[in-house]
XYZ file of C-alpha atoms in Angstrom:
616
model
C -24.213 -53.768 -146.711
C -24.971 -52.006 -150.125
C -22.038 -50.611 -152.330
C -22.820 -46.812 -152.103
C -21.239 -46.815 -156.250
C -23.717 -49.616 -157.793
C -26.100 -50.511 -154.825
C -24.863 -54.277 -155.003
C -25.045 -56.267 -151.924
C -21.940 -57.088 -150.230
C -21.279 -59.655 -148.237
C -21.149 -59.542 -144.536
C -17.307 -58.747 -143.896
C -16.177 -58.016 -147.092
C -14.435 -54.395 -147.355
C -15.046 -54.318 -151.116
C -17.927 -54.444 -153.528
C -17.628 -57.794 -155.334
C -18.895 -56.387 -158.396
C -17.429 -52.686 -159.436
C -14.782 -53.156 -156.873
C -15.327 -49.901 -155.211
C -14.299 -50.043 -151.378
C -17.158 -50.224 -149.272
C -17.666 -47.884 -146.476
C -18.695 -49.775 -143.241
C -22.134 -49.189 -141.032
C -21.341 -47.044 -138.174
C -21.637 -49.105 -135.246
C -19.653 -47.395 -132.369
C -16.626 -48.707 -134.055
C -14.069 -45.997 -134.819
C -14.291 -46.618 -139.066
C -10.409 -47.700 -140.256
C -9.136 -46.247 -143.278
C -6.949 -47.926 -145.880
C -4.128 -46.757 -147.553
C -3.540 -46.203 -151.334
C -1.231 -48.950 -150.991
C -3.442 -51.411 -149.308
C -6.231 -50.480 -151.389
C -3.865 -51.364 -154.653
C -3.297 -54.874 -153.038
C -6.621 -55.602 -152.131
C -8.456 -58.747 -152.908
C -11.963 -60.208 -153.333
C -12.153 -63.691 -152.022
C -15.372 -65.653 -153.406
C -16.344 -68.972 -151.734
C -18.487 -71.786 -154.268
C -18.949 -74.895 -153.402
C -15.473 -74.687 -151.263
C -13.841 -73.145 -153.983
C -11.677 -69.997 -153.123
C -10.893 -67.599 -156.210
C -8.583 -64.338 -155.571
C -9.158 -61.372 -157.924
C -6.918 -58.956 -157.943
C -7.431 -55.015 -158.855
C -5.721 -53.743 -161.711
C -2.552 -51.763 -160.255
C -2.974 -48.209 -160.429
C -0.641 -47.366 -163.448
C -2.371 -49.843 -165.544
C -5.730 -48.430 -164.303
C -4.137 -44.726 -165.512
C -3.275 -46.513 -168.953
C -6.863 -47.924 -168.990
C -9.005 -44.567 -168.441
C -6.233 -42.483 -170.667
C -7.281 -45.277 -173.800
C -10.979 -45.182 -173.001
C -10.760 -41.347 -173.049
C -8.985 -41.254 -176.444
C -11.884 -43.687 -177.635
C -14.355 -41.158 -176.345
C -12.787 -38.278 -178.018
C -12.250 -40.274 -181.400
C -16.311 -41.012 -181.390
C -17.192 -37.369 -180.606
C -14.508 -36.245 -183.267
C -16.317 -38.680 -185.724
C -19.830 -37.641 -185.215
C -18.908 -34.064 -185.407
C -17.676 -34.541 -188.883
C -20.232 -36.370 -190.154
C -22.743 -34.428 -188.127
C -21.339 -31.003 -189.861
C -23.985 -30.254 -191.793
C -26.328 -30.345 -189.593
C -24.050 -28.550 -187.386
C -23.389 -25.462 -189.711
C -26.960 -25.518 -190.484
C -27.880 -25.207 -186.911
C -25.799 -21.991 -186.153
C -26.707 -20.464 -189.179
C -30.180 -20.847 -188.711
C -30.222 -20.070 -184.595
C -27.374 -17.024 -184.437
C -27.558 -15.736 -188.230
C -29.926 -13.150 -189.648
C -33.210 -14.387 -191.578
C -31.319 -13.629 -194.887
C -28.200 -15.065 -194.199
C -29.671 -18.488 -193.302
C -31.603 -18.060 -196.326
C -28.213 -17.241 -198.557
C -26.690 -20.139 -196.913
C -28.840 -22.342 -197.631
C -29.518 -21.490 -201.386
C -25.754 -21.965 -201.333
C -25.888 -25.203 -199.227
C -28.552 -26.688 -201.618
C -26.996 -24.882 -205.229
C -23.584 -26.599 -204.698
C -25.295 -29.885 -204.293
C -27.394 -29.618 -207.352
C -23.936 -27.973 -209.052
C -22.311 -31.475 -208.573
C -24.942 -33.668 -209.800
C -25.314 -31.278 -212.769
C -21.628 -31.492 -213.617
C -21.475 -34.826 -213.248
C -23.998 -35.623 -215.650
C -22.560 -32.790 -217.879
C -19.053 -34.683 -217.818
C -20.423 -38.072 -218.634
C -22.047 -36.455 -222.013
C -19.300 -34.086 -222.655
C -16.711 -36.772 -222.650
C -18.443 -39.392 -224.548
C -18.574 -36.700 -227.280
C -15.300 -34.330 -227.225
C -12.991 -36.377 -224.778
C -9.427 -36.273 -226.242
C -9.096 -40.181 -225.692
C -12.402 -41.895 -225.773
C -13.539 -45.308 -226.428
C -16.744 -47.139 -226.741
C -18.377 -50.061 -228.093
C -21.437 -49.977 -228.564
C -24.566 -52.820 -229.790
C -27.814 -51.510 -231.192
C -30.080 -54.480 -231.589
C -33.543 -53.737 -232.242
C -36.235 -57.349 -231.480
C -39.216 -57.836 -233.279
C -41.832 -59.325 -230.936
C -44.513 -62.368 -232.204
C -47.080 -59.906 -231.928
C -46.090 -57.074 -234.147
C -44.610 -60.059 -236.556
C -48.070 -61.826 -236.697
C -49.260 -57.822 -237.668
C -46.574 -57.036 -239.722
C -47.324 -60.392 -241.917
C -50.808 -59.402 -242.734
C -49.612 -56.571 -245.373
C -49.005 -60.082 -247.374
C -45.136 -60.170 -246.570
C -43.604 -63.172 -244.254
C -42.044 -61.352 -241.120
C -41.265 -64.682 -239.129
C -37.542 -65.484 -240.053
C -36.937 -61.519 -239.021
C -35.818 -61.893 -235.107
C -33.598 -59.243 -234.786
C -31.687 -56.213 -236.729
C -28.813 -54.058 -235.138
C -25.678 -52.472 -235.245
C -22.166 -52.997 -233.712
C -20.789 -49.501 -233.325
C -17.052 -49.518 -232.183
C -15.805 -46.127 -231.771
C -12.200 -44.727 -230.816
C -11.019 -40.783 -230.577
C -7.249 -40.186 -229.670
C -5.157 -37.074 -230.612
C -7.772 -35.887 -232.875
C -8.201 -38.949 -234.791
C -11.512 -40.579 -235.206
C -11.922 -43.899 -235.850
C -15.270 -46.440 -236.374
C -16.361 -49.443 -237.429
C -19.924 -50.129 -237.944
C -21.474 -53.739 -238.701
C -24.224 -54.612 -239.640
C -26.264 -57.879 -238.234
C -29.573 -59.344 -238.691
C -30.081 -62.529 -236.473
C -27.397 -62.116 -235.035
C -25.121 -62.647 -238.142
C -22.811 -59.724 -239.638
C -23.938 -58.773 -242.971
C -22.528 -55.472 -243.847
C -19.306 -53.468 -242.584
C -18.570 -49.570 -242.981
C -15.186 -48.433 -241.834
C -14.023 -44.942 -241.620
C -10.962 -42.901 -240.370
C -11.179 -39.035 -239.806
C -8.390 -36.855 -239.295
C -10.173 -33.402 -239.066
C -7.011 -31.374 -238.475
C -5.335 -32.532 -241.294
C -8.346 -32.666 -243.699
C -8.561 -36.584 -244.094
C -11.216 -38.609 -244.160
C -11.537 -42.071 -245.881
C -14.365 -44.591 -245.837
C -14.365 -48.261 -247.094
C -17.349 -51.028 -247.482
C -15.590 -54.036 -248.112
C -18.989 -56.051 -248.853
C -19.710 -53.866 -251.763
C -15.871 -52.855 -252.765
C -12.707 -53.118 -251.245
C -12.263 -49.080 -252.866
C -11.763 -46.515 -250.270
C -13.943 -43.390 -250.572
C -11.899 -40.459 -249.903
C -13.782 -37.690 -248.805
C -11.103 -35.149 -247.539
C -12.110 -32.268 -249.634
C -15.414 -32.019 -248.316
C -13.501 -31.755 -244.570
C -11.202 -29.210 -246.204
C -14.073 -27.004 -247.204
C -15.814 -27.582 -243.974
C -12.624 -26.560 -242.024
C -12.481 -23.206 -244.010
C -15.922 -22.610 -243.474
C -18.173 -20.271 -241.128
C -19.780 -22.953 -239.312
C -17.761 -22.446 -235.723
C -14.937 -21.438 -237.581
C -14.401 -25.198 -239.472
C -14.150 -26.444 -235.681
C -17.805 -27.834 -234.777
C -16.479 -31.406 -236.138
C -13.646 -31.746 -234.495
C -13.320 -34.463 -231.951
C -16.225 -36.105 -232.833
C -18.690 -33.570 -233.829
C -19.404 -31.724 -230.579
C -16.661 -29.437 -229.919
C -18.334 -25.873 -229.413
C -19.714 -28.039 -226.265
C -18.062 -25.747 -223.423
C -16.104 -27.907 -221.121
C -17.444 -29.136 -217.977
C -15.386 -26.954 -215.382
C -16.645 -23.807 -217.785
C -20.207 -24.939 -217.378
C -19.507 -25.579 -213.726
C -18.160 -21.342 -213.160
C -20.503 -19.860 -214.810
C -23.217 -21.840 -212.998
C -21.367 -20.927 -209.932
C -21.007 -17.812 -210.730
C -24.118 -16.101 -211.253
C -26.439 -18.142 -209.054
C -23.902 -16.613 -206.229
C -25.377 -13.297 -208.051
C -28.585 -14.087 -207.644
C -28.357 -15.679 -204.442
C -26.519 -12.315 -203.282
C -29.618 -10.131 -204.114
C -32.275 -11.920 -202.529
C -31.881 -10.335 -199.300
C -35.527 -9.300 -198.172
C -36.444 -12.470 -196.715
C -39.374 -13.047 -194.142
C -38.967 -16.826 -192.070
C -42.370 -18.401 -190.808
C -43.259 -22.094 -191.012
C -45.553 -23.588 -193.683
C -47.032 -27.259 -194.237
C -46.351 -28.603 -197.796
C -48.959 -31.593 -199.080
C -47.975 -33.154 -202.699
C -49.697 -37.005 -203.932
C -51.244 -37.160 -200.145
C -47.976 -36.570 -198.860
C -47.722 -33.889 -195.660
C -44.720 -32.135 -194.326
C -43.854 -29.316 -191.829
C -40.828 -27.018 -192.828
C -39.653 -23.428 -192.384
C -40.362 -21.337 -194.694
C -38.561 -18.374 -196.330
C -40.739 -15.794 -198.515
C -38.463 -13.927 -200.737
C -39.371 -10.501 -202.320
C -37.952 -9.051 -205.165
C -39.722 -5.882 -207.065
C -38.378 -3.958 -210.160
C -35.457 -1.589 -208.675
C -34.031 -5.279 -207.041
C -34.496 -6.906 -210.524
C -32.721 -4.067 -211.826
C -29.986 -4.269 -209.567
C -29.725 -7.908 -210.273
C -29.458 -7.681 -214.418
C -26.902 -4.839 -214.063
C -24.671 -6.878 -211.724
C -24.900 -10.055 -214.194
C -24.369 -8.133 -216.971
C -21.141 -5.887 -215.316
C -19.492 -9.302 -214.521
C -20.373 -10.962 -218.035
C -17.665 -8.318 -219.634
C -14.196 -9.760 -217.785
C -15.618 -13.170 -217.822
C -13.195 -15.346 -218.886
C -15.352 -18.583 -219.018
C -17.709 -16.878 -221.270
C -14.769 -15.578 -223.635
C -13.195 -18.927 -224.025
C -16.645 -20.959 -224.789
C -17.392 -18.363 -227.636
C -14.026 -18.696 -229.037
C -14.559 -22.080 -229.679
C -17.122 -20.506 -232.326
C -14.899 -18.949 -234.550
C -12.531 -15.725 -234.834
C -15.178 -12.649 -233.977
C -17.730 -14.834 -231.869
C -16.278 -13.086 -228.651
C -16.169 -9.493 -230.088
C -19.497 -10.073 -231.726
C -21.070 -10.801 -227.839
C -18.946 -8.046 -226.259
C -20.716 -5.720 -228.560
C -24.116 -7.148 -227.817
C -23.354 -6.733 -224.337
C -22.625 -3.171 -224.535
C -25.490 -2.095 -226.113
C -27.553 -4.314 -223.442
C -25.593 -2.512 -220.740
C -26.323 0.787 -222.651
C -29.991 0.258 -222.472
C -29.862 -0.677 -218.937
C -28.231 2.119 -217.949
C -30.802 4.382 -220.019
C -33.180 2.718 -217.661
C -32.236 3.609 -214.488
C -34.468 5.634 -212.151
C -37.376 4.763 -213.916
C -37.830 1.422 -213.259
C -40.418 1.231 -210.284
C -41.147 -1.705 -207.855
C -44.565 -2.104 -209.740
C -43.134 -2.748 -213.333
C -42.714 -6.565 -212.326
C -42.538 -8.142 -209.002
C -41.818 -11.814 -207.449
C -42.756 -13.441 -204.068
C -40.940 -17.091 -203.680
C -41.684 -19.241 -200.739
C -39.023 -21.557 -200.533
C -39.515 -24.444 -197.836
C -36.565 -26.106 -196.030
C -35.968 -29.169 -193.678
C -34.422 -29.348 -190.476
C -30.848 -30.398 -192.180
C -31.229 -26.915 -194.580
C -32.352 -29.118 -197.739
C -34.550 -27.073 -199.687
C -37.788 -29.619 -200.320
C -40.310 -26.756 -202.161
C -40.487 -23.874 -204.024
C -43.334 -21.635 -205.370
C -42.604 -18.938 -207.707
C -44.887 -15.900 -208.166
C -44.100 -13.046 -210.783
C -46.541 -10.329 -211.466
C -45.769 -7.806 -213.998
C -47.036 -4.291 -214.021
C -50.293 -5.197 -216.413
C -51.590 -7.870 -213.771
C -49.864 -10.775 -215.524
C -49.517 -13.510 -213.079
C -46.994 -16.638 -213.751
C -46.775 -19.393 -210.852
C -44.271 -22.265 -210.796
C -44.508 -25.079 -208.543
C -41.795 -27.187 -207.311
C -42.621 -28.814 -204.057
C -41.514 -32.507 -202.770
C -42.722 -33.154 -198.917
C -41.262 -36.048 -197.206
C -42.493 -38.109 -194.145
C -40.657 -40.985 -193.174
C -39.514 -42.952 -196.600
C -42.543 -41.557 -198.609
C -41.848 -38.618 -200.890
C -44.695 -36.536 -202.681
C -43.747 -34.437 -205.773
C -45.893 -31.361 -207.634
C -44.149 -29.693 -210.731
C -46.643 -26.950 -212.454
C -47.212 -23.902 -214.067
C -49.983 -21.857 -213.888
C -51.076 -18.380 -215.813
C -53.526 -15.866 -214.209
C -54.593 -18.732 -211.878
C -55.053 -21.143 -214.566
C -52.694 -24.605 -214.115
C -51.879 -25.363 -217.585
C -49.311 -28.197 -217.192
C -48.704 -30.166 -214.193
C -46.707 -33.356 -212.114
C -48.545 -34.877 -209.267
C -47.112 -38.260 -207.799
C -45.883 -40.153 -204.595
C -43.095 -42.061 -204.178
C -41.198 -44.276 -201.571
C -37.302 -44.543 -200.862
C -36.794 -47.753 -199.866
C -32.405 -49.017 -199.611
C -31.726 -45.682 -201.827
C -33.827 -46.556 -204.268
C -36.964 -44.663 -205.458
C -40.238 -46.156 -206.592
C -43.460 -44.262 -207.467
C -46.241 -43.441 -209.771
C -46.828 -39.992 -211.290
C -49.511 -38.111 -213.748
C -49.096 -35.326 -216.315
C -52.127 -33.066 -216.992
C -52.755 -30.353 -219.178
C -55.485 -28.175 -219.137
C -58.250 -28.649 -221.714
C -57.980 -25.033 -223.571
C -54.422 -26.648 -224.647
C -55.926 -30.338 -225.627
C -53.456 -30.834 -228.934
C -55.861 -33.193 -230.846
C -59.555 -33.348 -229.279
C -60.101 -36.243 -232.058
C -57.348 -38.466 -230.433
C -57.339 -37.551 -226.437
C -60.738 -37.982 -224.769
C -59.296 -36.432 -221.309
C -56.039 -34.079 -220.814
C -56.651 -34.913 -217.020
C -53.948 -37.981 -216.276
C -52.807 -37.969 -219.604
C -50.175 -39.671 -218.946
C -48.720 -41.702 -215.957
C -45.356 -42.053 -215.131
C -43.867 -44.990 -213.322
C -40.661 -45.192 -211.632
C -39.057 -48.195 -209.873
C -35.726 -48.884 -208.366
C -34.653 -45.529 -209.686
C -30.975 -45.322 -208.154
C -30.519 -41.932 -206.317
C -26.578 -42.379 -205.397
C -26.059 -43.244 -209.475
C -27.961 -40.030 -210.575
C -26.384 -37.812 -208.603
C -23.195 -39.397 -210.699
C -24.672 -39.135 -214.085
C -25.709 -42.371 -214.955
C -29.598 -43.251 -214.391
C -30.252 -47.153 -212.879
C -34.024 -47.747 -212.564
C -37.091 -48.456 -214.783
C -39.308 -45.667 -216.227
C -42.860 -47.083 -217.907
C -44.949 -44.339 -219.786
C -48.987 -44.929 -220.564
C -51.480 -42.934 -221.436
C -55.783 -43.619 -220.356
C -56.992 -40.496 -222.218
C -56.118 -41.055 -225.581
C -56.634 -43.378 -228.547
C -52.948 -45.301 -227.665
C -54.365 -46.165 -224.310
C -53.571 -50.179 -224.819
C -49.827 -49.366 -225.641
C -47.216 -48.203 -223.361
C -43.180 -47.279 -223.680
C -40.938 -48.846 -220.989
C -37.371 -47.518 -220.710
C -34.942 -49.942 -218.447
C -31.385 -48.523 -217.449
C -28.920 -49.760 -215.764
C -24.655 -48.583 -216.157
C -22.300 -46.457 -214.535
C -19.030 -45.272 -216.086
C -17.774 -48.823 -217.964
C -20.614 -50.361 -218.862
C -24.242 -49.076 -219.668
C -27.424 -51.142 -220.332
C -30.289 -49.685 -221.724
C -33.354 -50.886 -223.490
C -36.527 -49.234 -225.215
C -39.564 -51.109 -225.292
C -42.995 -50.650 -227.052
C -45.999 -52.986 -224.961
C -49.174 -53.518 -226.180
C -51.085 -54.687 -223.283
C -47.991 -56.935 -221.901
C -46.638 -57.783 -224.636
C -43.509 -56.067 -226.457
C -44.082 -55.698 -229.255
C -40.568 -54.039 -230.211
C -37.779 -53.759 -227.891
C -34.333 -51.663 -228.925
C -31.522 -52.263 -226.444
C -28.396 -50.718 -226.469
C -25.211 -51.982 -224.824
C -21.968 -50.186 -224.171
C -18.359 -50.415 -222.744
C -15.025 -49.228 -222.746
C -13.313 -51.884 -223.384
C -10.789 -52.157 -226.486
C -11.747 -51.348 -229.792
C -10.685 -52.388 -233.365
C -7.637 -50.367 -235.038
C -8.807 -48.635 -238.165
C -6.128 -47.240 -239.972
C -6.033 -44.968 -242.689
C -5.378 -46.431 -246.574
C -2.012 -47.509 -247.101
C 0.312 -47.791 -250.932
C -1.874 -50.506 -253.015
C -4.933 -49.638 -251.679
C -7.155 -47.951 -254.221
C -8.979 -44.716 -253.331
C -12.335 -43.401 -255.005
C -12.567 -39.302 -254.686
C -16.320 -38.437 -253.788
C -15.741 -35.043 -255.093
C -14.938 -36.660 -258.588
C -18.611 -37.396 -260.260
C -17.377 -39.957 -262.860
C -15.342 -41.313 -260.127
C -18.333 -41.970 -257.960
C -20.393 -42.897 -261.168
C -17.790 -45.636 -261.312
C -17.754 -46.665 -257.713
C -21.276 -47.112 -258.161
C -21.643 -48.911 -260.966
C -19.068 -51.674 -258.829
C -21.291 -51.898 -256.246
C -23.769 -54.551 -256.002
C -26.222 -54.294 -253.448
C -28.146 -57.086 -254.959
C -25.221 -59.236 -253.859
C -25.586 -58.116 -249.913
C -29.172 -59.137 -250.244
C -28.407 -62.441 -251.811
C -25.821 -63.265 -249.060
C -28.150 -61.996 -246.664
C -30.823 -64.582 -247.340
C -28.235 -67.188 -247.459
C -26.747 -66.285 -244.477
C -29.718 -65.402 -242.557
C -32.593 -66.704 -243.875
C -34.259 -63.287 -244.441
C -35.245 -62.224 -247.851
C -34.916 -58.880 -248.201
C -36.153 -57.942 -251.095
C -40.200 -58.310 -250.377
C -38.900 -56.053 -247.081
C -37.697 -53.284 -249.787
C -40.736 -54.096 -252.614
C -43.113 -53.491 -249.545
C -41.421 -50.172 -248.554
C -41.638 -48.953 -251.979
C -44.747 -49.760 -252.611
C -45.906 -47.735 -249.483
C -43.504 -44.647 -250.232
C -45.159 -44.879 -253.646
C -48.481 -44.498 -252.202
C -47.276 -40.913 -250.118
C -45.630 -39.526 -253.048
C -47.197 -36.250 -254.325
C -46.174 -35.446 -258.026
C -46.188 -31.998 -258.557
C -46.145 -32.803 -262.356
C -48.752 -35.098 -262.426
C -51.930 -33.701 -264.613
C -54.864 -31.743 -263.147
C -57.416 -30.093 -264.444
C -57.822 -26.621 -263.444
C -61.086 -24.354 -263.692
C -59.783 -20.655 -263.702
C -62.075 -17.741 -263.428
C -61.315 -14.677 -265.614
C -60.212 -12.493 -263.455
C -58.264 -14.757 -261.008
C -55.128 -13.549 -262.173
C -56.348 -10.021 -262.081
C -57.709 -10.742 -258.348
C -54.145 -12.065 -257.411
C -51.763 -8.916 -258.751
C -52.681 -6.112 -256.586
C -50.753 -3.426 -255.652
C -49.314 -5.258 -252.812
C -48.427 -8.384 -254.608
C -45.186 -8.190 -256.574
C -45.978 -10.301 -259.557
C -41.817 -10.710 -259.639
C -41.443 -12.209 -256.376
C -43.509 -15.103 -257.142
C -41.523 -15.798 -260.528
C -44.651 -14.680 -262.492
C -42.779 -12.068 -264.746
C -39.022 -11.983 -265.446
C -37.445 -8.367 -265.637
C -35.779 -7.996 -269.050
């Protein structure tokens, strides 16, 4: 017989299916067919002969059979749960772009693609913002720039011994923390400490002290030149506070207004045509749908209007020109008015011809935007085309970045690149077109000026702020063709490592590398009774301070200590300053004409604004 459930073969006279257990329904053969009970059916057994061997199996009983289907239907549900959530994207994109008009999807997706590129823009905002104005930041920080054999073996033919100079660099440790700066900076050459600056700031209360204990354990107190820069103009005596940067606006500021009136622009792009379009960029081809966006003059006109309107209760704009001073604000609100004014003036006459712009923008199947291409066209036949475009197909990626003028491509990107573990590698070209060659005497070809290679460039790290990759720069069109710049990254939040390196062929020839943290840093505390403070606003003071310091002594100990003499270093840097100095008081001899002078005061030449005559 064959089970009617899995069409396995069951033995002659057995009444179930050995292998899904499934009773089995017997051949008609004349033989009125005798149906078992639920109850029989739960007792049932398989009896399997091998070898003489007799084994009973035993079905499940029913309630544990219930139990068994209930937890196998919660598993089910739990897996479709789960791939609906991380399949909502794709979901949302799918109605949207299937039961929503053709400028809805479009909005959407602007949106969709806009609050991606938000986060990775605020996250690389933060990193930079805090490193600079965070109320409680710390860093060190190592500067150490290495002299390859190469450039040594060049530097030593100007007649001056480079070889015992390995390395020079800086040890930068830096703390901020209620509005209190402190830093120590070292000097080191070969590795060895040679020269120390410490210095305490205290902008809010107009102190500021720095000591160089190498040269004099005086402190130089330079508080009244904060004083006067805290009652100046300059951002209202605030732009160096908190480490110099604070007119920065603050990250969640930057965030809202980005937010803010992309949602306006996005808003007014609502005459939107959907077709599909192929995109090709470095030999890389793609498929997508594509949106072409129209906007003419009256649209544009609607759109400045509505930016402008919401610019005058905009809280995020008030507060970030505050930080410039008492007025900044009322200074822009007037600004604005007389913008809004002049708008206003303007409408009715502005006509669909007076400027005009035609975007294709090209989207996957999961709504990420992958191209763009820009057209605006004013009312004289001025045409400006940007290019943004990068096609996919399977892990390769192509990328074209340009800008053209009345057809003309005067700058442009061209490259492919692969995506390999969430990592991108690839090679790209810049070219410029030859009307704008900078120096014809120095680059042969602006086609390929210069090529661009990326490897291991982390994409999950970038959209955090921090960049982990490699980035080489060479150029085969110009005069620097053998040399080459090769940047090297790698950090995240606690520790960065970066390095800048100068090849010639492949050799460095100078490499500066620059390591951070956040671990603990030094306490520098402002000078105490018994210390012995030098005003820098106090010339005989200074004159004084001066005359103390040696520097002849840090260059002795450096030799000693190092092994570097650096006095042929600063007798060959003179000598070649000395060698670019003009002296404007040097004698010439000069052959003038008789009537020069009378050539040079005409009557639209103020002899007095030259200095030539003095009014009495």
């Amino acid at each position: 017989m064959i089970c009617k459930n899995c069409n396995s073969e069951v033995p002659e006279g057995e009444s179930f299916c050995p292998v899904c257990g499934q009773k089995v329904e017997p051949e008609m053969s004349g033989v009125p067919e005798e149906k078992g009970t639920e109850e029989t059916e739960d007792k049932a057994y398989f009896e399997f002969e091998d070898a003489g061997q007799e084994a009973d199996v035993k079905l499940p009983e029913k309630s544990k059979r219930k139990k068994t289907a209930g937890i196998v239907a919660a598993a089910v549900l739990v897996l479709l749960i789960g791939i609906g959530v991380t399949a909502h994207a794709q979901i949302a994109n799918f109605i949207k772009m299937n039961f929503g008009s053709t400028a809805e999807y479009y909005q959407y997706v602007e949106t969709k693609n806009r609050d991606a590129g938000a986060e990775v823009f605020s996250n690389q905002y933060k990193a930079y913002y805090d490193s600079l104005c965070g109320d409680e930041w710390k860093e060190n920080a190592t500067y150490k720039l290495e002299l390859g054999q190469t450039l040594k073996t060049m530097l030593s033919m100007t007649g001056t011994d480079f070889s015992a100079l390995n390395d020079a660099g800086l040890v930068v440790s830096r703390k901020r923390s209620g509005g209190v700066s402190q830093s120590r900076i070292r000097g080191c050459i070969n590795g060895q400490d040679v020269i120390t600056l410490n210095m305490y700031v205290d902008m809010a209360n107009s102190e500021g002290y720095v000591q160089i204990p190498e040269i004099s354990s005086k402190y130089v107190d330079f508080s009244e030149s904060l004083k006067l820069l805290k009652n100046s103009n300059l951002g209202g005596g605030n732009v160096f506070l908190n480490g110099g940067m604070s007119y920065l606006p603050e990250p969640e500021k930057m965030r809202n207004l980005l937010i803010t009136y992309s949602d306006i622009a996005i808003r007014n792009m609502d005459s939107v045509e959907k077709s599909s379009g192929e995109l090709e960029a470095g030999e890389v081809k793609g498929n997508y749908t594509k949106f072409t966006v129209t906007c003419k003059g009256k649209e544009f006109y609607n759109l400045l209007s509505d930016m402008m309107n919401t610019m005058k209760d905009d809280q995020n704009i008030k507060a970030i020109a505050d930080k410039y001073g008492e007025g900044a604000y009322e200074t822009f609100s007037e600004f604005l008015k007389e913008s809004i004014d002049a708008l206003k003036s303007e409408e009715g006459k502005v006509t669909d011809e007076d400027l005009q712009m035609v975007m294709d923008v090209y989207v996957d199947g999961d709504g990420k935007i992958v191209g763009r291409v820009i057209d605006l066209k004013s009312k004289d036949g001025e045409t400006i085309t940007l290019t943004f475009i990068q096609p996919e197909n399977g892990s390769e990626i192509g990328t074209e970045l340009s800008f053209a003028l009345n057809g003309v491509t005067y700058v442009s990107l061209a490259g492919k690149g692969i995506r390999k573990d969430g990592k991108i590698s690839g090679e790209f070209k810049v070219s410029l077109d030859e009307s704008i060659n900078p120096s014809k005497e120095n680059i042969v070809s602006t086609k390929d000026l210069v090529t661009i290679k990326v490897t291991d460039l982390d994409e999950d790290k970038l959209a955090e702020g921090y960049m982990n990759g490699s980035i080489t720069l060479s150029s085969s069109g110009t005069t620097f063709s053998s040399y080459s710049l090769q940047f090297d990254v790698k950090g995240d939040k606690e520790n960065k490592n970066s390095s800048i390196s100068v090849l010639c062929g492949g050799d460095k020839l100078v490499t500066l590398t620059v390591l951070s943290d956040q671990k603990d840093v030094p306490e520098i505390k402002k000078p105490g009774e018994g210390d012995e403070l030098c005003d820098a606003s106090d010339d005989d003071a200074m004159e004084a301070y001066n005359k103390e310091a040696d520097p002849e002594k840090i260059v002795a100990g450096i030799k000693e200590k190092c092994g570097v003499d650096l006095s042929a270093y600063i007798k060959l840097i003179e000598s070649l300053m000395d060698q670019n100095t003009f002296d404007p008081y040097a004698e010439r001899e000069y052959d003038l004409k008789e009537n020069d002078l009378e050539d040079f005061y005409t009557e639209d030449v103020d002899p007095e604004d030259y200095g030539l005559l003095s009014p009495l």
